[in-house]
């Protein structure tokens, strides 16, 4: 094969791959584009044709209506509380667990890691059954006087428990790549286990800690099924409720959806560098 023909093969391949990537991006952004148009059009219109914008005109009335709605504001605050609490719980639970799996040898270690991996992969009907069983258990706890229904802290704890298998594996593999000399030096200097984990290992694992926080925030922010079961009106639960009635005000719903998605988009834009690094060194080795 000549040098010239090899160049043209690479050139054509790059054009095909670029076109394919552009097509995927278009397919992904197509519904977002129409959601944005529906949120900006005057009146309650589900935009299916951009020419509808020219006939009806543009307005921010639906965004103003959303942020002026006391339920929307309350649900946003509650979602922030649940998401931030979930981040704290995740860091406090997952970091020590991953450190133990990475640094120590103990009875049942391998079996627990396999169980974590299985739980991380199993979904579908098993996941639905577990949610129903969880709800029944929480109802029984509420009946004996333990205030779990309507409790945002309990909701955050449930989210953390669901994230433990995957994120423990991810952080463990990242910690495996860290030199053990870091721990040993801190131990020789008189540091305790808490100091080693949270003052030495955690700062050295900044990328994966950012990923834990991001996943914890995204998981708590976007989930609505368990939130509905627990009767905690998070923003996701509120937005879902507004789309299940007999009458749906599509432009208002589109505006609420866009506002709901903005925090995740902004956070992801500013943390994607850490996500790439953590995935490359951590989850990529799983």
mmCIF file of C-alpha atoms in Angstrom:
data_model
loop_
_atom_site.group_PDB
_atom_site.id
_atom_site.type_symbol
_atom_site.label_atom_id
_atom_site.label_comp_id
_atom_site.label_asym_id
_atom_site.label_seq_id
_atom_site.Cartn_x
_atom_site.Cartn_y
_atom_site.Cartn_z
ATOM 1 C CA UNK A 1 0.000 0.000 0.000
ATOM 2 C CA UNK A 2 1.435 3.370 -1.002
ATOM 3 C CA UNK A 3 1.815 6.319 1.349
ATOM 4 C CA UNK A 4 -0.737 8.286 -0.676
ATOM 5 C CA UNK A 5 -3.417 5.591 -0.486
ATOM 6 C CA UNK A 6 -2.876 5.227 3.292
ATOM 7 C CA UNK A 7 -3.407 8.969 3.703
ATOM 8 C CA UNK A 8 -6.688 8.888 1.796
ATOM 9 C CA UNK A 9 -7.945 5.904 3.791
ATOM 10 C CA UNK A 10 -7.270 7.764 7.055
ATOM 11 C CA UNK A 11 -8.847 10.908 5.619
ATOM 12 C CA UNK A 12 -12.026 9.110 4.552
ATOM 13 C CA UNK A 13 -12.191 7.237 7.883
ATOM 14 C CA UNK A 14 -11.907 10.517 9.802
ATOM 15 C CA UNK A 15 -14.746 12.018 7.716
ATOM 16 C CA UNK A 16 -16.965 8.971 8.322
ATOM 17 C CA UNK A 17 -16.272 8.933 12.069
ATOM 18 C CA UNK A 18 -16.800 12.707 12.359
ATOM 19 C CA UNK A 19 -20.103 12.454 10.482
ATOM 20 C CA UNK A 20 -21.198 9.555 12.683
ATOM 21 C CA UNK A 21 -20.287 11.490 15.851
ATOM 22 C CA UNK A 22 -22.151 14.578 14.588
ATOM 23 C CA UNK A 23 -25.201 12.420 13.880
ATOM 24 C CA UNK A 24 -25.154 11.008 17.430
ATOM 25 C CA UNK A 25 -24.853 14.511 18.900
ATOM 26 C CA UNK A 26 -27.754 15.687 16.730
ATOM 27 C CA UNK A 27 -29.949 12.777 17.864
ATOM 28 C CA UNK A 28 -29.126 13.494 21.514
ATOM 29 C CA UNK A 29 -29.677 17.255 21.263
ATOM 30 C CA UNK A 30 -32.783 17.115 19.061
ATOM 31 C CA UNK A 31 -35.294 16.689 21.927
ATOM 32 C CA UNK A 32 -33.390 19.223 24.042
ATOM 33 C CA UNK A 33 -33.669 21.771 21.222
ATOM 34 C CA UNK A 34 -37.439 21.384 21.036
ATOM 35 C CA UNK A 35 -37.767 21.429 24.832
ATOM 36 C CA UNK A 36 -35.957 24.780 24.894
ATOM 37 C CA UNK A 37 -38.212 26.121 22.122
ATOM 38 C CA UNK A 38 -41.329 24.921 23.974
ATOM 39 C CA UNK A 39 -40.150 26.667 27.141
ATOM 40 C CA UNK A 40 -39.631 29.965 25.315
ATOM 41 C CA UNK A 41 -42.773 30.128 23.175
ATOM 42 C CA UNK A 42 -45.720 32.265 24.278
ATOM 43 C CA UNK A 43 -48.717 30.317 25.531
ATOM 44 C CA UNK A 44 -48.893 26.619 26.311
ATOM 45 C CA UNK A 45 -47.566 24.994 23.137
ATOM 46 C CA UNK A 46 -45.641 21.779 22.604
ATOM 47 C CA UNK A 47 -43.417 22.955 19.770
ATOM 48 C CA UNK A 48 -43.147 20.446 16.933
ATOM 49 C CA UNK A 49 -42.178 22.930 14.237
ATOM 50 C CA UNK A 50 -39.827 25.928 14.635
ATOM 51 C CA UNK A 51 -42.267 28.036 12.606
ATOM 52 C CA UNK A 52 -44.600 27.965 15.620
ATOM 53 C CA UNK A 53 -42.110 30.266 17.332
ATOM 54 C CA UNK A 54 -42.531 32.842 14.552
ATOM 55 C CA UNK A 55 -46.313 32.787 14.911
ATOM 56 C CA UNK A 56 -46.466 32.881 18.711
ATOM 57 C CA UNK A 57 -43.300 34.805 19.631
ATOM 58 C CA UNK A 58 -40.706 34.305 22.364
ATOM 59 C CA UNK A 59 -41.081 34.973 26.075
ATOM 60 C CA UNK A 60 -39.481 34.131 29.422
ATOM 61 C CA UNK A 61 -42.877 33.999 31.101
ATOM 62 C CA UNK A 62 -42.681 30.254 31.783
ATOM 63 C CA UNK A 63 -39.301 30.564 33.541
ATOM 64 C CA UNK A 64 -40.571 33.487 35.611
ATOM 65 C CA UNK A 65 -43.671 31.465 36.501
ATOM 66 C CA UNK A 66 -41.524 28.493 37.542
ATOM 67 C CA UNK A 67 -39.171 30.397 39.845
ATOM 68 C CA UNK A 68 -42.144 32.289 41.305
ATOM 69 C CA UNK A 69 -43.943 29.062 42.220
ATOM 70 C CA UNK A 70 -43.531 28.388 45.981
ATOM 71 C CA UNK A 71 -43.689 24.619 45.415
ATOM 72 C CA UNK A 72 -40.926 24.804 42.810
ATOM 73 C CA UNK A 73 -38.736 26.852 45.143
ATOM 74 C CA UNK A 74 -39.448 24.536 48.085
ATOM 75 C CA UNK A 75 -38.766 21.424 45.992
ATOM 76 C CA UNK A 76 -35.486 22.928 44.739
ATOM 77 C CA UNK A 77 -34.336 23.637 48.298
ATOM 78 C CA UNK A 78 -35.313 20.140 49.404
ATOM 79 C CA UNK A 79 -33.443 18.596 46.461
ATOM 80 C CA UNK A 80 -30.333 20.586 47.384
ATOM 81 C CA UNK A 81 -30.613 19.392 50.987
ATOM 82 C CA UNK A 82 -30.983 15.740 49.940
ATOM 83 C CA UNK A 83 -28.184 15.970 47.348
ATOM 84 C CA UNK A 84 -25.695 17.653 49.702
ATOM 85 C CA UNK A 85 -26.560 15.231 52.517
ATOM 86 C CA UNK A 86 -26.049 12.366 50.079
ATOM 87 C CA UNK A 87 -22.590 13.724 49.216
ATOM 88 C CA UNK A 88 -21.600 13.838 52.895
ATOM 89 C CA UNK A 89 -22.918 10.321 53.535
ATOM 90 C CA UNK A 90 -21.196 8.977 50.417
ATOM 91 C CA UNK A 91 -17.800 10.424 51.358
ATOM 92 C CA UNK A 92 -18.090 9.212 54.961
ATOM 93 C CA UNK A 93 -19.177 5.666 54.022
ATOM 94 C CA UNK A 94 -17.564 4.896 50.676
ATOM 95 C CA UNK A 95 -14.076 6.311 51.334
ATOM 96 C CA UNK A 96 -13.290 4.165 54.423
ATOM 97 C CA UNK A 97 -14.874 1.095 52.796
ATOM 98 C CA UNK A 98 -12.801 1.496 49.637
ATOM 99 C CA UNK A 99 -9.666 2.105 51.709
ATOM 100 C CA UNK A 100 -10.245 -1.094 53.684
ATOM 101 C CA UNK A 101 -10.775 -3.158 50.527
ATOM 102 C CA UNK A 102 -7.695 -1.615 48.921
ATOM 103 C CA UNK A 103 -5.224 -1.828 51.804
ATOM 104 C CA UNK A 104 -6.269 -4.725 54.054
ATOM 105 C CA UNK A 105 -6.588 -8.484 53.690
ATOM 106 C CA UNK A 106 -9.402 -9.959 55.796
ATOM 107 C CA UNK A 107 -11.752 -12.921 55.816
ATOM 108 C CA UNK A 108 -14.562 -12.555 53.310
ATOM 109 C CA UNK A 109 -12.908 -9.674 51.459
ATOM 110 C CA UNK A 110 -13.012 -11.288 48.021
ATOM 111 C CA UNK A 111 -16.550 -12.604 48.538
ATOM 112 C CA UNK A 112 -17.756 -9.125 49.514
ATOM 113 C CA UNK A 113 -16.094 -7.589 46.461
ATOM 114 C CA UNK A 114 -17.811 -10.140 44.234
ATOM 115 C CA UNK A 115 -21.128 -9.416 45.978
ATOM 116 C CA UNK A 116 -20.587 -5.689 45.402
ATOM 117 C CA UNK A 117 -19.918 -6.368 41.728
ATOM 118 C CA UNK A 118 -23.032 -8.540 41.377
ATOM 119 C CA UNK A 119 -25.216 -5.983 43.147
ATOM 120 C CA UNK A 120 -23.817 -3.294 40.869
ATOM 121 C CA UNK A 121 -24.776 -5.248 37.735
ATOM 122 C CA UNK A 122 -28.170 -6.620 38.781
ATOM 123 C CA UNK A 123 -31.160 -4.454 37.909
ATOM 124 C CA UNK A 124 -34.492 -4.756 36.179
ATOM 125 C CA UNK A 125 -37.106 -6.723 38.050
ATOM 126 C CA UNK A 126 -34.792 -7.306 41.001
ATOM 127 C CA UNK A 127 -34.400 -3.543 41.386
ATOM 128 C CA UNK A 128 -38.178 -2.986 41.299
ATOM 129 C CA UNK A 129 -38.737 -5.761 43.840
ATOM 130 C CA UNK A 130 -36.109 -4.303 46.159
ATOM 131 C CA UNK A 131 -37.750 -0.858 45.995
ATOM 132 C CA UNK A 132 -41.135 -2.380 46.912
ATOM 133 C CA UNK A 133 -39.581 -4.360 49.779
ATOM 134 C CA UNK A 134 -37.806 -1.225 50.979
ATOM 135 C CA UNK A 135 -41.055 0.738 50.929
ATOM 136 C CA UNK A 136 -42.878 -1.928 52.953
ATOM 137 C CA UNK A 137 -40.052 -1.952 55.518
ATOM 138 C CA UNK A 138 -40.108 1.841 55.808
ATOM 139 C CA UNK A 139 -43.879 1.826 56.307
ATOM 140 C CA UNK A 140 -43.505 -0.639 59.172
ATOM 141 C CA UNK A 141 -40.785 1.534 60.744
ATOM 142 C CA UNK A 142 -43.032 4.582 60.412
ATOM 143 C CA UNK A 143 -45.913 2.733 62.046
ATOM 144 C CA UNK A 144 -43.858 1.981 65.164
ATOM 145 C CA UNK A 145 -42.957 5.638 65.569
ATOM 146 C CA UNK A 146 -39.692 6.009 63.643
ATOM 147 C CA UNK A 147 -40.179 9.053 61.356
ATOM 148 C CA UNK A 148 -38.847 7.751 58.041
ATOM 149 C CA UNK A 149 -41.698 8.698 55.686
ATOM 150 C CA UNK A 150 -41.231 12.294 54.556
ATOM 151 C CA UNK A 151 -37.710 12.438 56.010
ATOM 152 C CA UNK A 152 -35.143 13.846 53.507
ATOM 153 C CA UNK A 153 -32.193 12.544 55.557
ATOM 154 C CA UNK A 154 -33.531 8.973 55.308
ATOM 155 C CA UNK A 155 -33.954 9.495 51.569
ATOM 156 C CA UNK A 156 -30.299 10.589 51.272
ATOM 157 C CA UNK A 157 -29.189 7.536 53.281
ATOM 158 C CA UNK A 158 -31.093 5.233 50.895
ATOM 159 C CA UNK A 159 -29.418 6.887 47.904
ATOM 160 C CA UNK A 160 -26.015 6.399 49.532
ATOM 161 C CA UNK A 161 -26.720 2.720 50.184
ATOM 162 C CA UNK A 162 -27.641 2.230 46.538
ATOM 163 C CA UNK A 163 -24.412 3.878 45.358
ATOM 164 C CA UNK A 164 -22.066 1.912 47.637
ATOM 165 C CA UNK A 165 -21.328 -1.092 45.339
ATOM 166 C CA UNK A 166 -20.284 0.808 42.203
ATOM 167 C CA UNK A 167 -18.518 3.722 43.875
ATOM 168 C CA UNK A 168 -16.663 1.499 46.359
ATOM 169 C CA UNK A 169 -15.268 -0.489 43.432
ATOM 170 C CA UNK A 170 -14.305 2.707 41.615
ATOM 171 C CA UNK A 171 -12.542 4.298 44.599
ATOM 172 C CA UNK A 172 -10.865 1.010 45.553
ATOM 173 C CA UNK A 173 -9.280 0.685 42.117
ATOM 174 C CA UNK A 174 -8.121 4.288 42.285
ATOM 175 C CA UNK A 175 -6.587 3.743 45.730
ATOM 176 C CA UNK A 176 -4.846 0.613 44.463
ATOM 177 C CA UNK A 177 -2.834 2.899 42.184
ATOM 178 C CA UNK A 178 -1.714 5.128 45.069
ATOM 179 C CA UNK A 179 1.668 4.226 46.619
ATOM 180 C CA UNK A 180 1.335 2.547 49.996
ATOM 181 C CA UNK A 181 4.309 4.629 51.154
ATOM 182 C CA UNK A 182 1.901 7.548 51.618
ATOM 183 C CA UNK A 183 -0.013 5.626 54.293
ATOM 184 C CA UNK A 184 3.112 4.200 55.882
ATOM 185 C CA UNK A 185 4.794 7.609 56.191
ATOM 186 C CA UNK A 186 1.710 9.081 57.864
ATOM 187 C CA UNK A 187 1.475 6.056 60.189
ATOM 188 C CA UNK A 188 5.160 6.425 61.201
ATOM 189 C CA UNK A 189 4.514 10.122 61.934
ATOM 190 C CA UNK A 190 1.860 9.086 64.450
ATOM 191 C CA UNK A 191 -1.310 9.582 62.401
ATOM 192 C CA UNK A 192 -4.356 7.517 63.281
ATOM 193 C CA UNK A 193 -6.552 5.673 60.791
ATOM 194 C CA UNK A 194 -9.067 8.519 60.609
ATOM 195 C CA UNK A 195 -6.276 11.010 59.839
ATOM 196 C CA UNK A 196 -4.710 8.696 57.262
ATOM 197 C CA UNK A 197 -8.007 8.222 55.426
ATOM 198 C CA UNK A 198 -9.438 11.742 55.567
ATOM 199 C CA UNK A 199 -6.305 13.907 55.876
ATOM 200 C CA UNK A 200 -3.829 11.967 53.717
ATOM 201 C CA UNK A 201 -5.543 9.564 51.321
ATOM 202 C CA UNK A 202 -8.602 11.668 50.585
ATOM 203 C CA UNK A 203 -6.649 14.800 49.471
ATOM 204 C CA UNK A 204 -4.384 12.577 47.355
ATOM 205 C CA UNK A 205 -7.509 11.139 45.706
ATOM 206 C CA UNK A 206 -9.101 14.454 44.787
ATOM 207 C CA UNK A 207 -10.300 13.400 41.302
ATOM 208 C CA UNK A 208 -12.149 10.336 42.531
ATOM 209 C CA UNK A 209 -13.585 12.247 45.495
ATOM 210 C CA UNK A 210 -14.972 14.810 43.038
ATOM 211 C CA UNK A 211 -16.507 11.955 41.046
ATOM 212 C CA UNK A 212 -18.093 10.498 44.195
ATOM 213 C CA UNK A 213 -19.572 13.897 45.022
ATOM 214 C CA UNK A 214 -20.786 14.381 41.460
ATOM 215 C CA UNK A 215 -22.407 10.948 41.231
ATOM 216 C CA UNK A 216 -23.981 11.423 44.656
ATOM 217 C CA UNK A 217 -25.393 14.793 43.610
ATOM 218 C CA UNK A 218 -26.644 13.545 40.248
ATOM 219 C CA UNK A 219 -28.197 10.419 41.758
ATOM 220 C CA UNK A 220 -30.069 12.349 44.436
ATOM 221 C CA UNK A 221 -31.021 15.203 42.109
ATOM 222 C CA UNK A 222 -32.521 13.074 39.337
ATOM 223 C CA UNK A 223 -34.260 10.246 41.251
ATOM 224 C CA UNK A 224 -38.014 10.515 41.833
ATOM 225 C CA UNK A 225 -39.448 7.004 42.360
ATOM 226 C CA UNK A 226 -38.131 6.462 45.889
ATOM 227 C CA UNK A 227 -38.711 10.145 46.670
ATOM 228 C CA UNK A 228 -42.388 9.658 45.758
ATOM 229 C CA UNK A 229 -42.582 6.523 47.902
ATOM 230 C CA UNK A 230 -41.141 8.401 50.869
ATOM 231 C CA UNK A 231 -43.372 11.426 50.150
ATOM 232 C CA UNK A 232 -40.408 13.772 49.926
ATOM 233 C CA UNK A 233 -41.228 16.371 47.286
ATOM 234 C CA UNK A 234 -37.853 16.843 45.647
ATOM 235 C CA UNK A 235 -37.596 18.816 42.433
ATOM 236 C CA UNK A 236 -37.512 15.621 40.345
ATOM 237 C CA UNK A 237 -40.662 14.358 42.050
ATOM 238 C CA UNK A 238 -42.385 17.713 41.571
ATOM 239 C CA UNK A 239 -41.466 17.971 37.869
ATOM 240 C CA UNK A 240 -42.640 14.381 37.334
ATOM 241 C CA UNK A 241 -45.930 15.134 39.070
ATOM 242 C CA UNK A 242 -46.616 18.093 36.759
ATOM 243 C CA UNK A 243 -46.363 15.763 33.735
ATOM 244 C CA UNK A 244 -48.768 13.083 34.978
ATOM 245 C CA UNK A 245 -52.010 15.021 35.367
ATOM 246 C CA UNK A 246 -54.974 15.020 32.996
ATOM 247 C CA UNK A 247 -54.011 18.499 31.761
ATOM 248 C CA UNK A 248 -50.351 19.171 31.024
ATOM 249 C CA UNK A 249 -49.143 22.717 30.433
ATOM 250 C CA UNK A 250 -46.317 21.808 28.095
ATOM 251 C CA UNK A 251 -44.456 25.118 28.019
ATOM 252 C CA UNK A 252 -44.461 25.398 31.815
ATOM 253 C CA UNK A 253 -43.311 21.775 32.036
ATOM 254 C CA UNK A 254 -40.510 22.393 29.519
ATOM 255 C CA UNK A 255 -39.277 25.424 31.476
ATOM 256 C CA UNK A 256 -39.239 23.464 34.737
ATOM 257 C CA UNK A 257 -37.384 20.631 33.001
ATOM 258 C CA UNK A 258 -34.704 22.970 31.649
ATOM 259 C CA UNK A 259 -34.231 24.574 35.080
ATOM 260 C CA UNK A 260 -34.085 21.104 36.627
ATOM 261 C CA UNK A 261 -31.305 20.038 34.226
ATOM 262 C CA UNK A 262 -29.162 23.191 34.490
ATOM 263 C CA UNK A 263 -27.348 22.388 37.782
ATOM 264 C CA UNK A 264 -26.193 18.992 36.482
ATOM 265 C CA UNK A 265 -24.959 20.528 33.227
ATOM 266 C CA UNK A 266 -23.056 23.303 35.014
ATOM 267 C CA UNK A 267 -21.480 20.919 37.548
ATOM 268 C CA UNK A 268 -20.453 18.480 34.831
ATOM 269 C CA UNK A 269 -18.826 21.229 32.742
ATOM 270 C CA UNK A 270 -16.659 22.343 35.647
ATOM 271 C CA UNK A 271 -15.735 18.841 36.858
ATOM 272 C CA UNK A 272 -15.231 16.879 33.638
ATOM 273 C CA UNK A 273 -11.435 17.050 34.029
ATOM 274 C CA UNK A 274 -11.646 15.224 37.354
ATOM 275 C CA UNK A 275 -14.148 12.723 35.951
ATOM 276 C CA UNK A 276 -11.810 11.811 33.105
ATOM 277 C CA UNK A 277 -8.846 11.396 35.430
ATOM 278 C CA UNK A 278 -10.741 9.289 37.960
ATOM 279 C CA UNK A 279 -12.205 7.064 35.272
ATOM 280 C CA UNK A 280 -8.827 6.639 33.602
ATOM 281 C CA UNK A 281 -6.995 5.576 36.762
ATOM 282 C CA UNK A 282 -9.836 4.149 38.809
ATOM 283 C CA UNK A 283 -12.903 2.741 37.129
ATOM 284 C CA UNK A 284 -10.909 1.878 34.026
ATOM 285 C CA UNK A 285 -9.059 -0.813 36.035
ATOM 286 C CA UNK A 286 -12.215 -2.447 37.376
#
